[in-house]
Amino acid sequence: MISLYQSTNILFSFQSINVFLLFKYVVVFYDFKQIELKWQKFWSSNNIYKVENKSPKPKYYILDMFPYPSGAGLHVGHPLGYIASDIVARYKRHKGFNVLHPQGFDSFGLPAEQYAIQTGKHPQKTTEVNIKRYKEQLDKMGFSFDWSREIRTSKPEYYKWTQWIFISLFESYYDLKKDKAMPITELIEKFKSQGTKNLNAFTNSDVIHFSSEEWNSFKSSKKNKILLDYRLAYISDTEVNWCKDLGTVLANDEIINGVSERGGYKVEKKIMRQWSMRITAYSERLLDGLNDLNWPDSLKEMQRNWIGKSKGASIKFKIKNFNYEIEIFTTRPDTLYGVTFMNLAPEHELILKITDKNKIKNIKKYINLVSTKSERERLADNQIASGIFTGAYAIHPLTSEELPIWISDYVLAGYGTGAVMAVPSGDERDFSFAKKHKIPIKNIFKNIDVSKSAYTQKDGFTLINSGILNDLKFEDAYIKIINHIETLGCGKETVNYKIRDAIFSRQRYWGEPIPIYYVNGLPRPIEKKYLPIELPTVDQYLPTAEGHPPLGNADNWAWDERRKKIVSIKLINNEYIFPMELNTMPGWAGSSWYFYRYMDPNNNEMFVGEEAVNYWKDVDLYIGGSEHATGHLLYSRFWQKFLFDLNILPVSEYARKLINQGMILGSSAFIYRKRGSDKYYSKNKIKKNHVEPIRVDISFVDDSDQLDYVALINNDKNFSKSKFILENGKFIVTREVEKMSKSKFNIVNPDKICNEYGADTLRMYEMFLGPIEQSKPWNTSGITGVHSFIKKFWNLFFSNDVFDVNYNNPSKKSIKVLHQAIKKIDNDINSLSFNTCISAFMICVNKLTNLNCKERSILEPLTILISPFAPHIAEELWSLLGNNNSIVDEKYPVHDDSLLVETEKNYPVSFNGKVKFTLELSLELSNEEIKSIVMNDERTILQLKNRIPKKIIIVSGKIINIVN
RNA sequence: GCGGGUGUGGUGAAAUUGGUAGACACGCUAGACUUAGGAUCUAGUGCUUCACGGCUUGGGGGUUCGAGUCCCUUCACCCGCACCA
């Protein structure tokens, strides 16, 4: 009758008596603590989840974003994504895939170093302690990670390869013709043979032109300087985001709203000699690649915005009385005739060269004022169009009008060329600037009033006062003007990208050392065979007295080129010893390629072996937070494409599908203190105006918001002398939903839930909370529902706490219930809709309980079905059913559609004669009558309408087609 | 300002993608059993009405035999970017 378990049924039938007798008298309660511990031990001691790189099965690689092991430990928000991925991993194993589901630690980073500065404890020590705690917590939740593949970015065996990739970047340039990265040696060959003629190498510096003869006559230092303009990892004087309080530079993505992401400190602009990654060479490919990725639209859009491609023109304006030109970028070359002045960013290099001598003092003052402003202050000033006139004039390339050159901080040095042609009639900012500084506004839009505001739309106008562009609309004017300026040679069509090269140095200790040493101030890579360059020990983690990064504190930190090793810096009296790079790499370096190391974690020859990478290829499903959209997820795509160019990796995108799990928010608790006193008031006793909110640890607060103030007084010194004003004998707090964090005292530790309800309940409950992508506040009020479901499921296998499962043929109803569940859950896991899976389980178990189903042929497949969600209880029941193997090896049950004939549904149907139905009717209709409905024979339909009382019963449960 | 998203009971949420809205769970109400318990079980529970019935997916409009779902419009909230020339 049931086909899916035929083979196992036969196997059981001859040993059934033994099994039955054995279990008949064993009394078992659902003791989740003992069960979960037992199976966690079983899994790890038998290496159940160890995965091999060779298998006849198809591969499936499911990846979580690896955590940074912070001192606070895991809270209930962290596992959300891990639970989802673990369900998929276990499900795919049941489905016959060879599943790679690894985990590791992003173990370099700021917090451990800040902690080291405060306590003197080596970051490595604290990191190790934290990792140990994380692993214990993770294992408690029953994740099926293959720990034999664990990686840590701070281990030398790992960062050896981060350094290796860095050197590869240093030794490469971007060939524009081949549209890929190539060895720098090829560029050198080109320079040798043809100089910069027909140069097709990407750079964002000004190209210095030279012939082959000139190149060959250059000193090697000059050659090296020139090459730095082309290398994909390069050092240069760059304007950086300097964060004084953290003592380091920050990348653009590490700054949120003008302050540092970590700590929220002030950030200012500063010129410093820094390493950068030439990610801009990959702008177009990074943009392009997004189209084929199955990633959330919002995330792809964020990356598109970050790359910020815009089409327009670059135009050169000559400067009166000088031999300089100002190059600008504009997306509106059609408004070229409306230019009435030019505007430069305060950091623009031409300013001091063209400024009037008598104005130079004020100009310098202005520039100084702007540069000392923090990013945030500059943003705050955005309503005020501050600026100053240089005294110089640019020449309009078409009309030869003289255009005053101004400086203003609304022009950003980092975008385009750091200079704009100002068209007050067509741009809001130019308009308000012109108004404020009384610069003329020239209207170029026919019948449009620009006296009050600029007209910024790209349609709905024709041009006037625009020379050759008169009477044209946007599209035509755009094309015509570009042709015109290209013919004149004063401009060309250009594509501009907002994205900047990524600053790669950090003035920090706890990061990967950059494998570079210096000869005459120029960087040289350490040969790859001498990697890793290990992080030296230092006695303090602060910058040196001379202001060098912390690595300057190490006394064994110089490269001996002759001995090919790092030696003590005290020995510098020997010409072969060179200073090492003192900066370290940023946090994103180690995380930009880690997913490949899992494939082959112990390879000493390469960061990933060819065989391993050809087997696993890429990540099938990547789960992690959307906060990494413009950081990790962009940088890692960049490195991926680079390593793909080197033919090391087989694909140019590493994760075809990605989902963002939502955040689980905490519910902070506040109590109110009377100002200047030590009295606290319960929620409804608060007297207005005189209280201030104070956070209290939510472990002292229960679900009904009642504060255990006695425990608080006894456990927290800060409250030992406080007085609490109660209401009805209780003290009530107020709640607020915020991000879970240690500093907000609102962390819920998953260990607590595991102890109270068990890991299986925690896993299912987190999935039951709602769709995986959604953020939601943590709330335990519903957890009993899930817990009692698990107990109900357990009780299906028992009668009066005695294991009781039989071999009888199940009822038709039970079979149907099972098959409905299989179909629904299979479907929902594939669409990652885990919350509806849980509902389906609940319905299924409730129905089977009501049917008093004890038949093995139903319960056994149900156990497999549930095992991805609640693996411990599944294993336990699986073994109680008499199996010796782990349930992970079991095949997933398959549903039979023929058993799922739908129940009859009644739909009220009304006719108005215009509708054509294709129906199967259970009414006694002749073929002719059905045909006439299909043929839209109005008369027959009307007759039918009279014959049918009120309803048509549709047997198939669905109207197949409606044609209007 | 630009981009992305979300609005469904007291609460978290479902809805086979246009086919009986509110599945499942929490909470609540009543009852049962008890060496009172925050245990278990049974029944009820969108709103409204004594009832028959009527109303209901942020608001308004439209397409359709039929709309939570599609289109237009409007409001509210969340997230990301933001002086981007």
JSON list of C-alpha atoms (C1' of nucleotides) in Angstrom, two decimals, chain A residues 298 301-302 329-331 378-379 410-412 415 420 429 498 768-769 771 774 781 785 835-836 839 842-843 846 907 910 912 962, chain B residues 3-5 11-17 19-20 23-27 39-42 64-66 79-85:
[
{"chain": "A", "resi": 298, "resn": "SER", "atom": "CA", "xyz": [17.91, 45.61, -1.99]},
{"chain": "A", "resi": 301, "resn": "GLU", "atom": "CA", "xyz": [20.88, 47.90, -5.32]},
{"chain": "A", "resi": 302, "resn": "MET", "atom": "CA", "xyz": [23.08, 48.97, -2.42]},
{"chain": "A", "resi": 329, "resn": "PHE", "atom": "CA", "xyz": [32.61, 65.92, -14.99]},
{"chain": "A", "resi": 330, "resn": "THR", "atom": "CA", "xyz": [28.95, 66.54, -15.70]},
{"chain": "A", "resi": 331, "resn": "THR", "atom": "CA", "xyz": [25.93, 64.36, -16.35]},
{"chain": "A", "resi": 378, "resn": "ARG", "atom": "CA", "xyz": [30.48, 69.40, 6.78]},
{"chain": "A", "resi": 379, "resn": "LEU", "atom": "CA", "xyz": [27.25, 67.52, 6.22]},
{"chain": "A", "resi": 410, "resn": "TYR", "atom": "CA", "xyz": [29.81, 71.46, -1.46]},
{"chain": "A", "resi": 411, "resn": "VAL", "atom": "CA", "xyz": [32.12, 70.30, -4.22]},
{"chain": "A", "resi": 412, "resn": "LEU", "atom": "CA", "xyz": [33.58, 66.99, -3.13]},
{"chain": "A", "resi": 415, "resn": "TYR", "atom": "CA", "xyz": [33.79, 62.60, -6.71]},
{"chain": "A", "resi": 420, "resn": "VAL", "atom": "CA", "xyz": [32.13, 71.40, -11.37]},
{"chain": "A", "resi": 429, "resn": "ARG", "atom": "CA", "xyz": [23.11, 73.67, -5.36]},
{"chain": "A", "resi": 498, "resn": "LYS", "atom": "CA", "xyz": [31.46, 56.98, -7.31]},
{"chain": "A", "resi": 768, "resn": "PHE", "atom": "CA", "xyz": [8.73, 29.82, 13.91]},
{"chain": "A", "resi": 769, "resn": "LEU", "atom": "CA", "xyz": [9.10, 33.51, 14.80]},
{"chain": "A", "resi": 771, "resn": "PRO", "atom": "CA", "xyz": [10.14, 34.76, 7.81]},
{"chain": "A", "resi": 774, "resn": "GLN", "atom": "CA", "xyz": [12.56, 39.71, 8.68]},
{"chain": "A", "resi": 781, "resn": "SER", "atom": "CA", "xyz": [5.89, 34.18, 25.01]},
{"chain": "A", "resi": 785, "resn": "GLY", "atom": "CA", "xyz": [3.73, 26.35, 21.93]},
{"chain": "A", "resi": 835, "resn": "ASN", "atom": "CA", "xyz": [8.17, 29.22, 9.62]},
{"chain": "A", "resi": 836, "resn": "THR", "atom": "CA", "xyz": [5.46, 27.59, 7.52]},
{"chain": "A", "resi": 839, "resn": "SER", "atom": "CA", "xyz": [3.14, 25.03, 11.14]},
{"chain": "A", "resi": 842, "resn": "MET", "atom": "CA", "xyz": [2.18, 21.04, 14.04]},
{"chain": "A", "resi": 843, "resn": "ILE", "atom": "CA", "xyz": [-0.85, 20.32, 11.89]},
{"chain": "A", "resi": 846, "resn": "ASN", "atom": "CA", "xyz": [-2.01, 17.18, 15.85]},
{"chain": "A", "resi": 907, "resn": "TYR", "atom": "CA", "xyz": [-17.28, 27.94, -5.12]},
{"chain": "A", "resi": 910, "resn": "SER", "atom": "CA", "xyz": [-22.10, 33.79, -11.03]},
{"chain": "A", "resi": 912, "resn": "ASN", "atom": "CA", "xyz": [-23.13, 37.27, -16.70]},
{"chain": "A", "resi": 962, "resn": "ILE", "atom": "CA", "xyz": [-10.83, 31.79, -17.51]},
{"chain": "B", "resi": 3, "resn": "G", "atom": "C1'", "xyz": [16.75, 53.79, -4.05]},
{"chain": "B", "resi": 4, "resn": "G", "atom": "C1'", "xyz": [14.63, 49.29, -1.68]},
{"chain": "B", "resi": 5, "resn": "G", "atom": "C1'", "xyz": [10.85, 47.31, 1.40]},
{"chain": "B", "resi": 11, "resn": "U", "atom": "C1'", "xyz": [0.06, 39.51, 19.42]},
{"chain": "B", "resi": 12, "resn": "G", "atom": "C1'", "xyz": [3.78, 36.66, 15.97]},
{"chain": "B", "resi": 13, "resn": "A", "atom": "C1'", "xyz": [2.00, 35.48, 11.43]},
{"chain": "B", "resi": 14, "resn": "A", "atom": "C1'", "xyz": [-0.49, 32.05, 7.00]},
{"chain": "B", "resi": 15, "resn": "A", "atom": "C1'", "xyz": [-2.92, 32.35, 2.26]},
{"chain": "B", "resi": 16, "resn": "U", "atom": "C1'", "xyz": [-1.05, 26.58, -3.03]},
{"chain": "B", "resi": 17, "resn": "U", "atom": "C1'", "xyz": [0.77, 33.32, -6.47]},
{"chain": "B", "resi": 19, "resn": "G", "atom": "C1'", "xyz": [-10.36, 31.38, -6.17]},
{"chain": "B", "resi": 20, "resn": "U", "atom": "C1'", "xyz": [-14.36, 30.25, 0.75]},
{"chain": "B", "resi": 23, "resn": "A", "atom": "C1'", "xyz": [-4.00, 28.36, 8.65]},
{"chain": "B", "resi": 24, "resn": "C", "atom": "C1'", "xyz": [-0.45, 27.44, 12.81]},
{"chain": "B", "resi": 25, "resn": "A", "atom": "C1'", "xyz": [0.96, 29.47, 17.45]},
{"chain": "B", "resi": 26, "resn": "C", "atom": "C1'", "xyz": [0.71, 32.97, 21.60]},
{"chain": "B", "resi": 27, "resn": "G", "atom": "C1'", "xyz": [-2.86, 35.45, 24.47]},
{"chain": "B", "resi": 39, "resn": "A", "atom": "C1'", "xyz": [0.93, 21.15, 34.29]},
{"chain": "B", "resi": 40, "resn": "U", "atom": "C1'", "xyz": [-2.54, 18.50, 30.99]},
{"chain": "B", "resi": 41, "resn": "C", "atom": "C1'", "xyz": [-7.12, 18.02, 28.32]},
{"chain": "B", "resi": 42, "resn": "U", "atom": "C1'", "xyz": [-12.01, 19.95, 26.02]},
{"chain": "B", "resi": 64, "resn": "U", "atom": "C1'", "xyz": [-12.27, 41.24, -13.03]},
{"chain": "B", "resi": 65, "resn": "C", "atom": "C1'", "xyz": [-17.66, 36.58, -12.48]},
{"chain": "B", "resi": 66, "resn": "G", "atom": "C1'", "xyz": [-14.08, 36.93, -8.34]},
{"chain": "B", "resi": 79, "resn": "C", "atom": "C1'", "xyz": [16.06, 50.00, 5.93]},
{"chain": "B", "resi": 80, "resn": "G", "atom": "C1'", "xyz": [20.04, 51.76, 2.81]},
{"chain": "B", "resi": 81, "resn": "C", "atom": "C1'", "xyz": [22.44, 55.98, 0.30]},
{"chain": "B", "resi": 82, "resn": "A", "atom": "C1'", "xyz": [22.78, 61.08, 0.47]},
{"chain": "B", "resi": 83, "resn": "C", "atom": "C1'", "xyz": [25.95, 68.38, -1.22]},
{"chain": "B", "resi": 84, "resn": "C", "atom": "C1'", "xyz": [27.28, 62.28, -6.45]},
{"chain": "B", "resi": 85, "resn": "A", "atom": "C1'", "xyz": [27.67, 67.77, -10.30]}
]
